[in-house]
């Protein structure tokens, strides 16, 4: 199957990054979000990130204009998704919301359309279960923030995902300049099963007074050559997103080793979500 047109659902950090890389790689993109303000902000972010690439001579001004011209925005799923060959869902990490969207997608898209989720931890098999008649077309396509920079796409098959669907997504990821890596369907896949316990443990270090956020991050940057310390990274990802993923791990494995640190829960309750709210472990 030749993919030329995709829909991306959700215009947040991941959604706008995903729309950016598809458009830059020559695909037509329908970016869908219920909130027009989010769509406008997403287009402004994509424009800014493409301009940054122009300034660094990675792409030309006309490449940038061409990429932007390939993106259209929509506030309803039907008009944005009914004529595409692939949908990448990138809404919040909320199973009920994803269920609602997948059910609608199964109704409005053609039987051939692949339904991919950028979920960072929710089981692909469980998501496919809500659209049983289409489950062989459901797959995990997990991108990393900042999407235009990070090379990885973690590709996850559900129990029923067909080999053909997998091959299309593997080849497509390469066309986007990414490296697809296959992992089996399990809570948090590989990326977040390894990353989130590290971030949670870094938060416990602050909670127990072992070190300040700055010093925890210095240890990991200078001692382990991480580009960002775990607490800076947690702010960058969003503390609410980190908490959601830890809860999926905690529930999915029924194992207390994934218990979210009480300090993380408190910060999310206080609305200190990191970069996006101007304050997390650091102030922005
Ligand atoms: N769009 C386009 N280009 C961007 C960009 C963006 N949004 N953000 C950064 N860049 C480019 C810069 O232009 C720069 O390009 P250059 O190498 O040609 O000069 C390059 O990326 C590096 O950026 P900076 O020089 O501004 O800053 P840094 O060197 O500090 O790098 C970083 C920034 C790439 C974010 C780096 O700190 C990093 O790799 N951090 C770790 C990020 C990470 O771990 N992401 C995964 C999060 S987990 C996730 O997403 C999964 C989810 O499920 C939770």
Coordinates of C-alpha atoms and ligand atoms in Angstrom, one line a residue:
X1 CA 0.0 0.0 0.0
X2 CA 1.3 3.4 -1.0
X3 CA 0.8 6.0 1.7
X4 CA 0.7 9.6 0.5
X5 CA -1.8 11.3 2.9
X6 CA -2.0 10.9 6.7
X7 CA -4.1 12.3 9.5
X8 CA -2.5 13.2 12.8
X9 CA -5.0 13.4 15.7
X10 CA -4.0 15.7 18.6
X11 CA -2.0 19.0 18.0
X12 CA 0.0 18.9 21.2
X13 CA 3.8 18.5 21.5
X14 CA 3.9 15.0 19.9
X15 CA 1.1 15.7 17.4
X16 CA 2.7 18.8 16.0
X17 CA 6.2 17.1 15.8
X18 CA 4.7 14.1 14.0
X19 CA 2.8 16.4 11.5
X20 CA 6.1 18.3 11.0
X21 CA 8.2 15.2 10.0
X22 CA 5.5 13.8 7.7
X23 CA 5.0 17.1 6.0
X24 CA 8.8 17.7 5.7
X25 CA 9.1 14.2 4.1
X26 CA 6.6 15.0 1.4
X27 CA 3.4 13.6 2.8
X28 CA 0.1 15.5 2.9
X29 CA -1.0 15.9 6.5
X30 CA -4.4 16.5 8.0
X31 CA -3.8 17.7 11.5
X32 CA -6.9 17.2 13.7
X33 CA -7.8 18.7 17.1
X34 CA -11.1 19.6 18.7
X35 CA -9.5 22.9 19.8
X36 CA -8.8 25.5 17.0
X37 CA -6.4 27.4 19.4
X38 CA -4.3 24.2 19.7
X39 CA -4.2 23.8 15.9
X40 CA -3.1 27.5 15.5
X41 CA -0.3 27.0 18.2
X42 CA 0.8 23.8 16.5
X43 CA 1.2 25.5 13.1
X44 CA 3.2 28.3 14.8
X45 CA 5.4 25.7 16.5
X46 CA 6.0 23.8 13.2
X47 CA 6.8 27.1 11.4
X48 CA 9.3 28.0 14.2
X49 CA 11.0 24.6 14.1
X50 CA 11.2 24.6 10.3
X51 CA 12.7 28.1 10.5
X52 CA 15.3 26.8 12.9
X53 CA 16.2 24.1 10.3
X54 CA 16.4 26.8 7.6
X55 CA 18.7 28.9 9.8
X56 CA 21.0 25.9 10.3
X57 CA 21.0 25.2 6.5
X58 CA 19.4 21.8 7.0
X59 CA 16.5 22.7 4.7
X60 CA 15.9 25.6 2.3
X61 CA 13.3 28.3 2.6
X62 CA 11.3 26.7 -0.2
X63 CA 11.4 23.3 1.5
X64 CA 9.9 25.0 4.6
X65 CA 7.1 26.6 2.5
X66 CA 6.4 23.3 0.7
X67 CA 6.2 21.5 4.1
X68 CA 3.8 24.0 5.6
X69 CA 1.6 24.0 2.4
X70 CA 1.2 20.2 2.9
X71 CA -0.5 20.6 6.3
X72 CA -4.3 21.3 6.6
X73 CA -6.1 21.6 9.9
X74 CA -9.4 20.2 10.9
X75 CA -11.5 20.3 14.1
X76 CA -13.5 17.2 13.4
X77 CA -12.3 13.6 12.8
X78 CA -14.6 12.7 9.9
X79 CA -13.6 15.5 7.6
X80 CA -9.9 15.2 8.5
X81 CA -9.6 11.3 8.4
X82 CA -12.0 10.1 5.8
X83 CA -9.6 10.3 2.8
X84 CA -6.2 9.2 4.3
X85 CA -4.3 5.9 4.2
X86 CA -2.9 6.3 7.7
X87 CA -4.1 7.9 10.9
X88 CA -1.6 8.5 13.8
X89 CA -3.4 9.2 17.0
X90 CA -1.4 11.4 19.4
X91 CA -3.9 12.6 22.0
X92 CA -3.4 12.5 25.8
X93 CA -2.5 9.2 27.5
X94 CA -6.1 8.5 28.4
X95 CA -7.6 5.1 27.5
X96 CA -11.2 6.3 27.4
X97 CA -10.4 9.2 25.1
X98 CA -8.4 6.9 22.8
X99 CA -11.2 4.3 22.8
X100 CA -13.7 7.0 21.7
X101 CA -11.4 8.2 18.9
X102 CA -10.6 4.6 17.6
X103 CA -14.3 3.8 17.5
X104 CA -15.0 6.9 15.4
X105 CA -12.0 6.2 13.2
X106 CA -13.3 2.7 12.4
X107 CA -16.5 4.3 11.2
X108 CA -15.2 7.1 9.1
X109 CA -12.0 5.7 7.5
X110 CA -11.8 3.1 4.7
X111 CA -11.2 -0.5 5.6
X112 CA -7.7 -0.2 4.2
X113 CA -6.7 2.7 6.5
X114 CA -4.0 1.9 9.1
X115 CA -4.8 3.1 12.5
X116 CA -1.6 3.8 14.4
X117 CA -1.3 5.1 18.0
X118 CA 1.6 7.1 19.4
X119 CA 0.7 5.9 22.8
X120 CA 3.7 5.8 25.1
X121 CA 2.5 2.9 27.2
X122 CA -1.0 1.7 26.7
X123 CA -1.4 -1.8 25.3
X124 CA -1.9 -1.9 21.5
X125 CA -3.8 -5.2 21.8
X126 CA -6.2 -3.5 24.2
X127 CA -6.7 -0.5 21.9
X128 CA -7.2 -2.8 18.9
X129 CA -9.8 -4.7 21.0
X130 CA -12.2 -1.7 20.8
X131 CA -12.2 -1.9 17.0
X132 CA -12.2 -5.7 16.6
X133 CA -13.2 -5.6 13.0
X134 CA -10.1 -3.6 12.1
X135 CA -7.6 -5.0 14.7
X136 CA -5.2 -6.3 12.0
X137 CA -4.7 -2.6 10.9
X138 CA -4.0 -1.3 14.4
X139 CA -0.3 -0.7 15.4
X140 CA 1.8 1.3 17.8
X141 CA 4.0 4.0 16.2
X142 CA 5.8 5.6 19.2
X143 CA 7.7 8.8 18.4
X144 CA 10.1 10.7 20.8
X145 CA 10.2 14.3 21.7
X146 CA 11.5 16.5 20.0
X147 CA 10.1 14.5 17.1
X148 CA 12.0 16.3 14.3
X149 CA 15.3 15.4 16.1
X150 CA 14.9 12.0 17.8
X151 CA 15.7 9.1 15.4
X152 CA 13.7 6.4 17.0
X153 CA 10.2 5.0 16.2
X154 CA 9.3 2.2 18.6
X155 CA 6.9 0.0 16.5
X156 CA 4.6 -2.2 18.5
X157 CA 2.3 -4.9 17.1
X158 CA -0.9 -5.9 18.9
X159 CA -1.9 -9.5 19.0
X160 CA -3.8 -9.3 15.7
X161 CA -1.6 -6.7 13.8
X162 CA -0.9 -8.2 10.3
X163 CA 2.6 -8.6 8.9
X164 CA 1.5 -6.3 6.0
X165 CA 0.5 -3.5 8.4
X166 CA 3.9 -3.9 10.2
X167 CA 5.9 -3.8 7.0
X168 CA 4.1 -0.6 5.8
X169 CA 4.9 1.2 9.1
X170 CA 8.5 -0.1 9.1
X171 CA 9.1 1.2 5.6
X172 CA 7.2 4.4 6.3
X173 CA 9.3 5.2 9.4
X174 CA 12.4 4.9 7.2
X175 CA 11.0 7.3 4.7
X176 CA 10.6 9.8 7.6
X177 CA 14.4 9.5 8.2
X178 CA 13.7 7.5 11.4
X179 CA 14.9 4.1 12.6
X180 CA 12.1 1.8 13.4
X181 CA 12.8 -0.7 16.3
X182 CA 10.3 -3.5 16.9
X183 CA 9.3 -4.3 20.4
X184 CA 6.5 -6.6 21.7
X185 CA 3.4 -5.3 23.3
X186 CA 3.9 -4.9 27.0
X187 CA 3.1 -2.0 29.4
X188 CA 5.5 0.9 28.6
X189 CA 7.0 -1.1 25.8
X190 CA 10.8 -0.9 26.2
X191 CA 11.3 2.9 26.1
X192 CA 9.1 4.0 29.0
X193 CA 9.6 0.8 31.0
X194 CA 13.2 1.7 31.3
X195 CA 13.0 5.5 31.2
X196 CA 10.1 6.1 33.7
X197 CA 11.5 4.1 36.6
X198 CA 14.8 6.1 36.3
X199 CA 12.9 9.4 36.3
X200 CA 10.7 8.2 39.2
X201 CA 13.9 7.2 41.2
X202 CA 15.4 10.7 40.5
X203 CA 12.3 12.2 41.9
X204 CA 12.5 10.0 45.0
X205 CA 16.1 11.3 45.4
X206 CA 14.7 14.8 45.7
X207 CA 11.8 13.7 47.8
X208 CA 14.1 12.0 50.3
X209 CA 16.5 14.9 50.4
X210 CA 19.4 12.9 48.9
X211 CA 20.2 15.7 46.5
X212 CA 18.7 18.9 44.8
X213 CA 17.2 18.6 41.4
X214 CA 20.2 20.4 39.9
X215 CA 22.6 17.9 41.6
X216 CA 20.6 14.8 40.6
X217 CA 20.7 16.1 37.0
X218 CA 24.5 17.0 37.1
X219 CA 25.2 13.4 38.3
X220 CA 23.4 11.9 35.4
X221 CA 24.7 14.4 32.8
X222 CA 28.3 14.3 33.8
X223 CA 28.5 10.7 35.1
X224 CA 26.3 9.0 32.5
X225 CA 26.6 11.4 29.5
X226 CA 22.8 11.9 29.4
X227 CA 22.0 15.0 27.2
X228 CA 19.5 16.1 29.9
X229 CA 19.3 15.1 33.5
X230 CA 16.2 13.0 34.4
X231 CA 14.4 15.9 36.2
X232 CA 15.0 18.3 33.3
X233 CA 13.8 15.6 31.0
X234 CA 10.7 15.0 33.2
X235 CA 9.8 18.7 32.9
X236 CA 10.4 18.5 29.1
X237 CA 8.2 15.4 28.7
X238 CA 5.5 16.8 31.1
X239 CA 5.1 15.6 34.7
X240 CA 1.5 14.7 34.0
X241 CA 2.6 12.5 31.1
X242 CA 5.3 10.9 33.3
X243 CA 2.6 10.2 36.0
X244 CA 0.2 8.7 33.5
X245 CA 2.8 6.4 32.2
X246 CA 4.0 5.3 35.7
X247 CA 0.3 4.5 36.5
X248 CA 0.0 2.3 33.4
X249 CA 3.2 0.5 34.5
X250 CA 2.0 0.2 38.1
X251 CA -1.4 -1.2 37.0
X252 CA -0.2 -3.2 34.1
X253 CA 2.4 -5.2 36.1
X254 CA 0.6 -5.0 39.4
X255 CA 4.1 -4.4 40.8
X256 CA 4.9 -1.8 43.6
X257 CA 8.3 -1.1 42.0
X258 CA 6.5 1.3 39.7
X259 CA 4.7 3.2 42.5
X260 CA 4.8 6.9 41.5
X261 CA 6.8 9.1 43.9
X262 CA 4.4 11.1 46.1
X263 CA 6.3 14.2 45.2
X264 CA 5.4 13.6 41.5
X265 CA 1.7 13.2 42.4
X266 CA 1.8 16.4 44.4
X267 CA 3.4 18.4 41.7
X268 CA 0.9 17.3 39.1
X269 CA -2.0 18.1 41.6
X270 CA -0.5 21.6 42.0
X271 CA -0.5 22.1 38.2
X272 CA 3.4 22.2 38.1
X273 CA 3.7 20.1 34.9
X274 CA 7.1 21.3 33.7
X275 CA 8.0 23.4 30.6
X276 CA 4.4 23.7 29.4
X277 CA 3.1 25.4 32.6
X278 CA 6.3 27.3 33.2
X279 CA 7.3 25.4 36.3
X280 CA 8.2 21.8 37.3
X281 CA 11.5 20.8 38.9
X282 CA 12.8 24.1 37.4
X283 CA 11.2 27.4 36.5
X284 CA 11.0 28.4 32.8
Ligands
LIG1 N1 12.7 20.9 16.0 C1 13.7 20.9 15.2 N2 15.0 20.8 15.6 C2 15.2 20.9 16.9 C3 14.2 20.9 17.9 C4 12.8 20.9 17.4 N3 11.8 20.9 18.2 N4 14.7 21.0 19.1 C5 16.0 20.9 19.0 N5 16.3 20.9 17.6 C6 17.7 20.8 17.0 C7 18.5 22.0 17.2 O1 18.3 22.9 16.1 C8 19.9 21.5 17.2 O2 20.4 21.2 15.9 P1 21.9 21.1 15.5 O3 22.5 19.9 16.2 O4 22.0 21.1 14.0 O5 22.6 22.4 16.0 C9 19.8 20.1 17.9 O6 18.4 19.8 17.8 C10 20.2 20.2 19.3 O7 19.4 21.3 19.9 P2 20.0 22.4 20.8 O8 21.4 22.8 20.4 O9 19.0 23.6 20.9 O10 20.0 21.9 22.3 P3 20.7 20.6 22.9 O11 22.0 20.2 22.2 O12 20.6 20.8 24.3 O13 19.7 19.4 22.5 C11 17.8 18.0 22.8 C12 18.3 19.4 22.8 C13 17.8 17.5 21.4 C14 16.3 18.1 23.2 C15 18.7 17.2 23.7 O14 18.8 17.8 25.0 C16 18.2 15.8 24.0 O15 18.4 14.9 23.2 N6 17.5 15.6 25.1 C17 16.9 14.3 25.4 C18 15.5 14.2 24.8 C19 14.9 12.9 25.1 O16 15.3 12.0 25.8 N7 13.7 12.7 24.4 C20 12.9 11.5 24.7 C21 11.8 11.9 25.6 S1 10.8 10.5 26.0 C22 9.6 10.5 24.9 O17 9.5 11.5 24.1 C23 8.7 9.4 24.9 C24 7.4 9.7 25.5 O18 6.6 8.5 25.5 C25 7.5 10.1 27.0

